[in-house]
mmCIF file of N, CA and C in Angstrom:
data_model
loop_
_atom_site.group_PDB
_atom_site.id
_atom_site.type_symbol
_atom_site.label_atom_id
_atom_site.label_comp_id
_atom_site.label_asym_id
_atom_site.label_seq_id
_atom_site.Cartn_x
_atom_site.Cartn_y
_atom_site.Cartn_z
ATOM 1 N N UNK A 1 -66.322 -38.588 38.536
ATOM 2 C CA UNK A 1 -65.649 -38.480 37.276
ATOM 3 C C UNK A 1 -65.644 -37.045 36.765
ATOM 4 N N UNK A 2 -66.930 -36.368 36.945
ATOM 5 C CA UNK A 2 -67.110 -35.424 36.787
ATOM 6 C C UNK A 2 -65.899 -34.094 37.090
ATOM 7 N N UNK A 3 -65.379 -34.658 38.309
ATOM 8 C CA UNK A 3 -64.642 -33.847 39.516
ATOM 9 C C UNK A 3 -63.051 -34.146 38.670
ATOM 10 N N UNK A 4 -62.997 -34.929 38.798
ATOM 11 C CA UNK A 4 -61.862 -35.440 37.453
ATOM 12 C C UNK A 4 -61.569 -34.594 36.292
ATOM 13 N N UNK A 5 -62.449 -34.579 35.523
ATOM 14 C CA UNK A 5 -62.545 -34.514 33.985
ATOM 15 C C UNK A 5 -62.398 -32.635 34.311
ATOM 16 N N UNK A 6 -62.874 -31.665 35.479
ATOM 17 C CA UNK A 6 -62.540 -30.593 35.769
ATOM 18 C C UNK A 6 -61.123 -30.560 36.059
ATOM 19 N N UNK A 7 -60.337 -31.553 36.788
ATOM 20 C CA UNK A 7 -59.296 -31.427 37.332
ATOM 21 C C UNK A 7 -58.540 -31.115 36.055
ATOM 22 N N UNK A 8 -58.587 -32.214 35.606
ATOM 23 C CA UNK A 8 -57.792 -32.156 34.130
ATOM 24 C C UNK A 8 -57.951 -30.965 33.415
ATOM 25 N N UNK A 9 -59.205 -30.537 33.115
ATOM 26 C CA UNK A 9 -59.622 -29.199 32.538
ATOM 27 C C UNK A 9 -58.434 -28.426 33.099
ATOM 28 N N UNK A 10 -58.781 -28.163 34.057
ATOM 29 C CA UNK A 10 -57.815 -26.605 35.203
ATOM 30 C C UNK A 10 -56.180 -27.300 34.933
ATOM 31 N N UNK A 11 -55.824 -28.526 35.234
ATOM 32 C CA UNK A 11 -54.439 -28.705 34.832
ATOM 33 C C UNK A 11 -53.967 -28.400 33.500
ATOM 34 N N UNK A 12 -54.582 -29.088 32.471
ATOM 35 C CA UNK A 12 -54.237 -28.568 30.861
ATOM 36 C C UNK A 12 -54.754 -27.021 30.797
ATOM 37 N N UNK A 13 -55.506 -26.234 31.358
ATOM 38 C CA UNK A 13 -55.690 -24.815 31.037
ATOM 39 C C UNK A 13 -53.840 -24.100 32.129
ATOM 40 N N UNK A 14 -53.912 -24.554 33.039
ATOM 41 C CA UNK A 14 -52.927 -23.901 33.460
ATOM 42 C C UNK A 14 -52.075 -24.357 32.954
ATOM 43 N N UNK A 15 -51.820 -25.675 32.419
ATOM 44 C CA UNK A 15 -50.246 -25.824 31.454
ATOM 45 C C UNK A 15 -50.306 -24.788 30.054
ATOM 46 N N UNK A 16 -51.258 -24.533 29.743
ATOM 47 C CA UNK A 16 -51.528 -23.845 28.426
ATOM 48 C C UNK A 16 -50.924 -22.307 28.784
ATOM 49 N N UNK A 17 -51.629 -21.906 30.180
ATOM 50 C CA UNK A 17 -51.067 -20.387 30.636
ATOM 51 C C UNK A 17 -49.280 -20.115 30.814
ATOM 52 N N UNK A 18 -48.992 -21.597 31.572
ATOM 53 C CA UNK A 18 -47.944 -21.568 31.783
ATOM 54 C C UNK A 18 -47.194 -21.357 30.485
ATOM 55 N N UNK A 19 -47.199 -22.216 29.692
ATOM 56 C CA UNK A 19 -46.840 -22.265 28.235
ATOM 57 C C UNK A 19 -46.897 -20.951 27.582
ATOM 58 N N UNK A 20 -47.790 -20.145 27.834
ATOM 59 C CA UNK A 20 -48.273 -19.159 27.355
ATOM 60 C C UNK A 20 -46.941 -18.248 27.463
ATOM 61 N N UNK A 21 -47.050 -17.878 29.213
ATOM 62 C CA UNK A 21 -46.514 -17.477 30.154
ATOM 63 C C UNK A 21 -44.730 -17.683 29.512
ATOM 64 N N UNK A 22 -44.261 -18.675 29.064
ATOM 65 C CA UNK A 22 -43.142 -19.303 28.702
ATOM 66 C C UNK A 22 -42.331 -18.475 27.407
ATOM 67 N N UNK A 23 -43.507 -18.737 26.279
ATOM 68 C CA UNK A 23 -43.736 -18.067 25.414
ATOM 69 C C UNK A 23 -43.187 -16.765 25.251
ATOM 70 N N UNK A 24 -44.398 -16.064 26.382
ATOM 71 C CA UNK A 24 -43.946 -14.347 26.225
ATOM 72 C C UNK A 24 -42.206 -13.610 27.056
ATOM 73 N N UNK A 25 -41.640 -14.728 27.760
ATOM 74 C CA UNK A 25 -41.204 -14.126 28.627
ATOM 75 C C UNK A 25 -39.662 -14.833 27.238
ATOM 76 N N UNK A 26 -39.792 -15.657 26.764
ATOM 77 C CA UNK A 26 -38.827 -16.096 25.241
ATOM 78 C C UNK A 26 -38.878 -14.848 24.467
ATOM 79 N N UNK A 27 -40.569 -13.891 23.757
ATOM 80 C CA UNK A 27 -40.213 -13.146 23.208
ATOM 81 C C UNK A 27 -39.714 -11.971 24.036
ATOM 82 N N UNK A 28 -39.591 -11.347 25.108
ATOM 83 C CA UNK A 28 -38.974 -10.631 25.597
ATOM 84 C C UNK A 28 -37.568 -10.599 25.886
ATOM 85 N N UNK A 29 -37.449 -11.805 26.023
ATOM 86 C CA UNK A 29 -35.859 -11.924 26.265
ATOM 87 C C UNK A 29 -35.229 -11.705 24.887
ATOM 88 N N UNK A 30 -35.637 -12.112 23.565
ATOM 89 C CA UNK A 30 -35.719 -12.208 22.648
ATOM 90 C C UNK A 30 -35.173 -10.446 21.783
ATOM 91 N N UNK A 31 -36.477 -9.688 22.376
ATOM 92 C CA UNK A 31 -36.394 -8.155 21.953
ATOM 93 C C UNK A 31 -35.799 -7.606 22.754
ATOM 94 N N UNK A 32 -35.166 -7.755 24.037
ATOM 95 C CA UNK A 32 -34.317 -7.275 25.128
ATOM 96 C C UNK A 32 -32.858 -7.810 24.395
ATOM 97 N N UNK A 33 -32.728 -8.728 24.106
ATOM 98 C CA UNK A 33 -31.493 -9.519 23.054
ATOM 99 C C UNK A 33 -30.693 -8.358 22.147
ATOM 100 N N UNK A 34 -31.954 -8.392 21.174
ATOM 101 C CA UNK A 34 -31.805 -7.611 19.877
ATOM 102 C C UNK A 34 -31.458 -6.029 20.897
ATOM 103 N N UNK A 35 -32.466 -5.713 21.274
ATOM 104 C CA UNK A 35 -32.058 -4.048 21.894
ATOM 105 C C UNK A 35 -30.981 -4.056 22.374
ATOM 106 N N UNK A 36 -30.316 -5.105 23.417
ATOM 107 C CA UNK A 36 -28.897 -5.055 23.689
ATOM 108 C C UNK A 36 -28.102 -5.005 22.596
ATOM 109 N N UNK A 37 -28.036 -5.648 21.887
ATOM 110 C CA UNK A 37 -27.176 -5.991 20.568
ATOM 111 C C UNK A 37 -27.170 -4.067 19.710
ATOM 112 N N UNK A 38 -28.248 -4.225 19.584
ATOM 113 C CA UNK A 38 -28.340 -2.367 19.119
ATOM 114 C C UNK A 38 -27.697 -1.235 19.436
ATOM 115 N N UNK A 39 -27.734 -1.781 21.073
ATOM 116 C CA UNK A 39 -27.207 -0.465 21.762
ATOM 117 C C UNK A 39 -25.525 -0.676 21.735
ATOM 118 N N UNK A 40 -25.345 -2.151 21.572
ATOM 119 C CA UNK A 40 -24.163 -2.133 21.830
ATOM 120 C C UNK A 40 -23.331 -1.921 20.476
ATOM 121 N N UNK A 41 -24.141 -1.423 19.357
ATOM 122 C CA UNK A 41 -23.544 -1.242 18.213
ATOM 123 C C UNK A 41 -23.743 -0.338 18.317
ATOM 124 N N UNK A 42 -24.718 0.578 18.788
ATOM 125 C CA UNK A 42 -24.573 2.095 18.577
ATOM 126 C C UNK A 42 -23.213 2.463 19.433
ATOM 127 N N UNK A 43 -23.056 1.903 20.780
ATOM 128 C CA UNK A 43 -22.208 2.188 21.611
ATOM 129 C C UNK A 43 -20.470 2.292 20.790
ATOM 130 N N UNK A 44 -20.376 0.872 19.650
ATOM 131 C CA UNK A 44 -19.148 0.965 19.347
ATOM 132 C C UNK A 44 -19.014 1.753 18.066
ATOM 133 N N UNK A 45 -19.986 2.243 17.456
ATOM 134 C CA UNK A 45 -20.255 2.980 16.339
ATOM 135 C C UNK A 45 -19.632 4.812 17.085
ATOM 136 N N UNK A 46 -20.334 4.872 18.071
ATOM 137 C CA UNK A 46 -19.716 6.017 18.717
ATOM 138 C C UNK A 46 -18.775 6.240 19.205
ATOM 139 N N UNK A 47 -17.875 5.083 19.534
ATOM 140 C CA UNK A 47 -16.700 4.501 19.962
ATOM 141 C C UNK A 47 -15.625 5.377 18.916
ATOM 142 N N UNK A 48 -15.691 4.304 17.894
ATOM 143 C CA UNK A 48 -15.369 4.650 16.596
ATOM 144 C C UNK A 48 -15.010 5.433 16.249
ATOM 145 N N UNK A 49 -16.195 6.071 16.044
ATOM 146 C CA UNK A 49 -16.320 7.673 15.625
ATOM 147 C C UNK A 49 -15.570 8.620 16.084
ATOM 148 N N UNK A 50 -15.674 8.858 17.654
ATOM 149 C CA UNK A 50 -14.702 9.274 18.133
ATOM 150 C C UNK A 50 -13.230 9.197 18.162
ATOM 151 N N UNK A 51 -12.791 8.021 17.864
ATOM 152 C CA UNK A 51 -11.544 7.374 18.246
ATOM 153 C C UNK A 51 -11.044 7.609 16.749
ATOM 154 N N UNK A 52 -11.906 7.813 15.575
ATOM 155 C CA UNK A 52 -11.305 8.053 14.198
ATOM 156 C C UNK A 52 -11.220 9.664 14.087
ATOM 157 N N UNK A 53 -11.544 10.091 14.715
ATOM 158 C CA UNK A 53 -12.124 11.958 14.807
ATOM 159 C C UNK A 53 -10.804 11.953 15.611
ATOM 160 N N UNK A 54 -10.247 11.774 17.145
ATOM 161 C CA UNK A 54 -8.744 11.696 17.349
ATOM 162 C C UNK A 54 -7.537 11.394 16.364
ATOM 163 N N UNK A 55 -7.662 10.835 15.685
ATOM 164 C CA UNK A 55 -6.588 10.125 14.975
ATOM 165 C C UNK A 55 -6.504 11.382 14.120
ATOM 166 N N UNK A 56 -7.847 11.263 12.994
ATOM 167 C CA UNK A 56 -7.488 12.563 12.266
ATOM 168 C C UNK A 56 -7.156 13.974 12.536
ATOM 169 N N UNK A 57 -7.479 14.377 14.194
ATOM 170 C CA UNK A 57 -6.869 15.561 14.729
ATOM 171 C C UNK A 57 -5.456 15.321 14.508
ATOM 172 N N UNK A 58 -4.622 14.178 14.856
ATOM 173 C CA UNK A 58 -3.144 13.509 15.307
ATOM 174 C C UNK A 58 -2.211 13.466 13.734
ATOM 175 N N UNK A 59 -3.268 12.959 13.331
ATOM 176 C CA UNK A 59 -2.222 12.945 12.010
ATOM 177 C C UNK A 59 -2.671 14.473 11.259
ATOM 178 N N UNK A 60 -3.605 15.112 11.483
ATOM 179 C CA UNK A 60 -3.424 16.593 10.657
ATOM 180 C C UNK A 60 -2.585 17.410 11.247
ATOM 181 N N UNK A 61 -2.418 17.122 12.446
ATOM 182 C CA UNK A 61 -1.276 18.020 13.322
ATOM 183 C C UNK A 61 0.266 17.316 12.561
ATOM 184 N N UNK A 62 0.343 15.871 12.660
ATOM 185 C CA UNK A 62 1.467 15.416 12.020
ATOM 186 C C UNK A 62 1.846 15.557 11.045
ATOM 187 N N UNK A 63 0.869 15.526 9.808
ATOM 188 C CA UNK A 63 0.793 15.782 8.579
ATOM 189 C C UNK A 63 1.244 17.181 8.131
ATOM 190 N N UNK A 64 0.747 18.220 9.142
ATOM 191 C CA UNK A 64 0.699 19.486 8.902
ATOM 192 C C UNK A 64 2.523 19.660 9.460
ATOM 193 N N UNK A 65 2.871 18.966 9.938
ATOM 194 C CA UNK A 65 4.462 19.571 10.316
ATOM 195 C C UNK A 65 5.287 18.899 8.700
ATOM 196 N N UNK A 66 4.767 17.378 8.943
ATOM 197 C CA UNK A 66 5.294 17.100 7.564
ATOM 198 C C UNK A 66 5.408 17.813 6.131
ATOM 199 N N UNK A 67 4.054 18.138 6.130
ATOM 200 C CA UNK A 67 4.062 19.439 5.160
ATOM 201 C C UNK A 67 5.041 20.505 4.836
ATOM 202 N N UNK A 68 5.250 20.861 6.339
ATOM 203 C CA UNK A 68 6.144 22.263 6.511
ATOM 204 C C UNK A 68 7.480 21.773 6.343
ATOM 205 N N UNK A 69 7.861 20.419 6.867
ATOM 206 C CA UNK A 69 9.173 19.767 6.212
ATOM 207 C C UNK A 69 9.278 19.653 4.980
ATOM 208 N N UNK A 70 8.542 19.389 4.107
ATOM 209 C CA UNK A 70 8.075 19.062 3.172
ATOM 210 C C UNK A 70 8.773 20.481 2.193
ATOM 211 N N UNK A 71 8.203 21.400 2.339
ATOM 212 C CA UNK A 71 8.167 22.057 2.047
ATOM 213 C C UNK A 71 9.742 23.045 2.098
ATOM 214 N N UNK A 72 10.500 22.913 3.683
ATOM 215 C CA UNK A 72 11.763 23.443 3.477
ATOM 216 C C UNK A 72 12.622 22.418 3.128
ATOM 217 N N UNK A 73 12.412 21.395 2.709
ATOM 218 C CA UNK A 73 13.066 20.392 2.049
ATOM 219 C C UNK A 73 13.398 20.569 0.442
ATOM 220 N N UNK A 74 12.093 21.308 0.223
ATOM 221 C CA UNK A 74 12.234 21.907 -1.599
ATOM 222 C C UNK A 74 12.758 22.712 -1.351
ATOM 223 N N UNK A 75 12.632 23.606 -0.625
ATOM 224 C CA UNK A 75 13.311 24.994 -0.620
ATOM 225 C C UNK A 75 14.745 24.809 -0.590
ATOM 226 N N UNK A 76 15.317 24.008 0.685
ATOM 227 C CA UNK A 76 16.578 23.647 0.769
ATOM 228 C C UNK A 76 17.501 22.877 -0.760
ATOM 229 N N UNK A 77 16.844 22.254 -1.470
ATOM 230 C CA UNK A 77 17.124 21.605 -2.711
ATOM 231 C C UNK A 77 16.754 22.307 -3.706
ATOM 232 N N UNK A 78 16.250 23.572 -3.823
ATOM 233 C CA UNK A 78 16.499 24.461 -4.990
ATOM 234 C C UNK A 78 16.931 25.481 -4.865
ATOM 235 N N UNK A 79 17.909 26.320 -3.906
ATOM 236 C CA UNK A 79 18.716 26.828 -3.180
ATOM 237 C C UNK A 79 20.195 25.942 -3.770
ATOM 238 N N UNK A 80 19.911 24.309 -3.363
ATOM 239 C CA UNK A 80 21.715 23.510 -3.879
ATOM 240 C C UNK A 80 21.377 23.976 -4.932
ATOM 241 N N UNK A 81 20.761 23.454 -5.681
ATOM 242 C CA UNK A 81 20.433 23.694 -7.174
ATOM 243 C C UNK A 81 21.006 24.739 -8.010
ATOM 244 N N UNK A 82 20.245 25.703 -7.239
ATOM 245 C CA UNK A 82 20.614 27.140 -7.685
ATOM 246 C C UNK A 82 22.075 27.186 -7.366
ATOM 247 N N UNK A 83 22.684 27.344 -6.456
ATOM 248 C CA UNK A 83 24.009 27.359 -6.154
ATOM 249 C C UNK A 83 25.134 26.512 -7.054
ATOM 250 N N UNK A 84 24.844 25.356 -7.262
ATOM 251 C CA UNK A 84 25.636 24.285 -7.812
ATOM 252 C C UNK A 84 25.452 24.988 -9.525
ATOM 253 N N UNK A 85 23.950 25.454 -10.081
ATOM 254 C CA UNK A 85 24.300 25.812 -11.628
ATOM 255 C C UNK A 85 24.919 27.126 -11.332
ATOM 256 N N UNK A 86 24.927 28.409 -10.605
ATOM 257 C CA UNK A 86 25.703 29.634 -10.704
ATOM 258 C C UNK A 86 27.322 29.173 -10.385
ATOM 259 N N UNK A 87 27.868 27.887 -9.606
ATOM 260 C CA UNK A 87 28.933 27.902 -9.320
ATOM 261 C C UNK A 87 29.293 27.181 -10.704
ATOM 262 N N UNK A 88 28.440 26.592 -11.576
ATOM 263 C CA UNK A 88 28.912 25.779 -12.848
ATOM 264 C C UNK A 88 28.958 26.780 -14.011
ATOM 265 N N UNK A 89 28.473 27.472 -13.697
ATOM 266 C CA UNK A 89 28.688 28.875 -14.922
ATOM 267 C C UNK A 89 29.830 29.749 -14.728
ATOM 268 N N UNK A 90 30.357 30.392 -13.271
ATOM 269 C CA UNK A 90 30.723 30.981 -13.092
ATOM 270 C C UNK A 90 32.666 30.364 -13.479
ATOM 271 N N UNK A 91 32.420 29.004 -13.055
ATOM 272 C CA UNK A 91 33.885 28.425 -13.123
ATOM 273 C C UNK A 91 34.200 27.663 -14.796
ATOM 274 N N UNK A 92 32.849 27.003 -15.298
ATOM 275 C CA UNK A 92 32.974 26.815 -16.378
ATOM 276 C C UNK A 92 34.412 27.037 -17.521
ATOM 277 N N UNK A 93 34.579 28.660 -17.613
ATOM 278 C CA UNK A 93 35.397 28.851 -18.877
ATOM 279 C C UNK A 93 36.700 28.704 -18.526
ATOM 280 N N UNK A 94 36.757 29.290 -16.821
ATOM 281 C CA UNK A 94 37.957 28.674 -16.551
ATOM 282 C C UNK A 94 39.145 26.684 -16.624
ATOM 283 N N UNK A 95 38.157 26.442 -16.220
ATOM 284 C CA UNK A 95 38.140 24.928 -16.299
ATOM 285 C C UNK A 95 37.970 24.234 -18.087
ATOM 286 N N UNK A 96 37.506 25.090 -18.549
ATOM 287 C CA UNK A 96 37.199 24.553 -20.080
ATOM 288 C C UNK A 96 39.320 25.006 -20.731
ATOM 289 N N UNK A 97 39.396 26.244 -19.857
ATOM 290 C CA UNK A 97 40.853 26.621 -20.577
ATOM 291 C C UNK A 97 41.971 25.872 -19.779
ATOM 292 N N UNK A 98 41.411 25.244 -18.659
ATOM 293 C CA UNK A 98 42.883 24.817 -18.324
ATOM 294 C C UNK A 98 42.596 22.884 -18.870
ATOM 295 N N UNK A 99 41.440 22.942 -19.244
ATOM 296 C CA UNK A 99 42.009 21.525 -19.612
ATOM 297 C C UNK A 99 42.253 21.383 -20.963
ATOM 298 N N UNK A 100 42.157 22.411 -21.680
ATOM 299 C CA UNK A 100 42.576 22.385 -23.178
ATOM 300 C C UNK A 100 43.721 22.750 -23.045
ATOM 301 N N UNK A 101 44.345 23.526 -22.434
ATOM 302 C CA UNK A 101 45.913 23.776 -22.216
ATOM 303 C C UNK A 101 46.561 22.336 -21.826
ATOM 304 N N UNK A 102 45.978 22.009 -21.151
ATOM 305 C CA UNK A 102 46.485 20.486 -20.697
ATOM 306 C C UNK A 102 46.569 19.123 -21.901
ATOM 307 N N UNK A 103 45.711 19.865 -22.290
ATOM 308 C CA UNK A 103 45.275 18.885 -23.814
ATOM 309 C C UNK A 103 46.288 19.330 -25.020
ATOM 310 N N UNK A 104 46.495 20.434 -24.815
ATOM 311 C CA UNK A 104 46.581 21.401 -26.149
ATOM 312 C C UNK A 104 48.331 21.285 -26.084
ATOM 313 N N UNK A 105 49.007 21.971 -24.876
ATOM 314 C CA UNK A 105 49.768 22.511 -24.655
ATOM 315 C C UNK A 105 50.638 21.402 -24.511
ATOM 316 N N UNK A 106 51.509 20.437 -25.473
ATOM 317 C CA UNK A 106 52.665 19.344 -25.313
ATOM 318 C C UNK A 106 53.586 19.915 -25.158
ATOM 319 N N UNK A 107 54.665 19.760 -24.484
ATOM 320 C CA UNK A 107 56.047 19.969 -24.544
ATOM 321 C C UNK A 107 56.857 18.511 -24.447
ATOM 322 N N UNK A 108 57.192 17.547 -25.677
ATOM 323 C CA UNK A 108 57.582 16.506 -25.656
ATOM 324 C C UNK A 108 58.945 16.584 -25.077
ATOM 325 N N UNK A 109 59.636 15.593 -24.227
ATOM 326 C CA UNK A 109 60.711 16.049 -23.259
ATOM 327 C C UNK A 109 60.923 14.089 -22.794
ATOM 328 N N UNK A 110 62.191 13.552 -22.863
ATOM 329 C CA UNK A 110 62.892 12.047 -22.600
ATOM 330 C C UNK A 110 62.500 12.072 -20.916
ATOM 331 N N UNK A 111 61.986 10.916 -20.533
ATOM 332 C CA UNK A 111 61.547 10.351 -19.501
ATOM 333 C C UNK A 111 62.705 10.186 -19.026
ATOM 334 N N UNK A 112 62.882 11.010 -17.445
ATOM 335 C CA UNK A 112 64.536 10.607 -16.940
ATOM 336 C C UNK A 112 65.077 9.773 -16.504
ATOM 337 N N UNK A 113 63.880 8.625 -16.739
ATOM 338 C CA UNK A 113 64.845 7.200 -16.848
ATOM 339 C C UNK A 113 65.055 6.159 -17.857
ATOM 340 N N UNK A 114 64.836 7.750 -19.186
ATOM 341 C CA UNK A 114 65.292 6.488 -20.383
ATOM 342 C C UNK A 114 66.695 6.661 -20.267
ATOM 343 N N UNK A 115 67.265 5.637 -21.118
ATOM 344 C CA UNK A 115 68.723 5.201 -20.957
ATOM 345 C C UNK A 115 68.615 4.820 -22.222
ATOM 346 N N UNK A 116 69.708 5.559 -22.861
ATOM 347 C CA UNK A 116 70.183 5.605 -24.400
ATOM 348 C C UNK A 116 71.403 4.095 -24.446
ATOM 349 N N UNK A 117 70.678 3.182 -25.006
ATOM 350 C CA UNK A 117 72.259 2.722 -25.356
ATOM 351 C C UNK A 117 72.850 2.385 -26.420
ATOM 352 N N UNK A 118 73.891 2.306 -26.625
ATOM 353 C CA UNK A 118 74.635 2.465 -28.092
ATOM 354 C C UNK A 118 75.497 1.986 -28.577
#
């Protein structure tokens, strides 16, 4: 019985190791888990980073032409500007006298297809 009651001993101690054994190799997989997970956020964090650091090279280069459009676009539209008020000054008095002559100036005269009758 004796021989027994050892057996059992050594079986429940080695299920206990095993268990043990079970245990540690759960928390490792566990912190190997998490560290993957870490790295793989650092990985897309750097990803990122990079890939937003391109873009803003892309659009400051784009931006920066836009700008310069931007910019001879005003130029080009205050140039009309300018042009359109010197050509409105310059023609002004003329145009003010021929439509008051037009206004001003009647010479009442029979439509040549009235027909007098009598």
């Amino acid at each position: 019985m004796t021989s027994q009651s050892q057996g059992i001993q050594q079986l429940l101690q080695a299920e206990k190791r095993a268990k043990d054994k079970l245990e540690e190799a759960k928390k490792r997989k566990g912190k190997r888990l998490k560290q993957a997970k870490e790295e793989a956020t650092a990985e897309v964090d750097h990803y990122r980073l990079q890939r937003e650091k391109e873009f803003r090279s892309k659009q400051t280069s784009v931006m920066g032409s836009q700008g310069n459009l931007s910019a001879k676009i005003e130029e080009q539209t205050r140039e009309t500007v300018q042009n359109l008020t010197s050509s409105y000054h310059k023609n002004m008095e003329s145009m003010m006298k021929r439509l008051l002559s037009t206004i001003c100036d009647i010479s009442p005269e029979v439509h040549p297809n009235f027909r007098h009758t009598a």
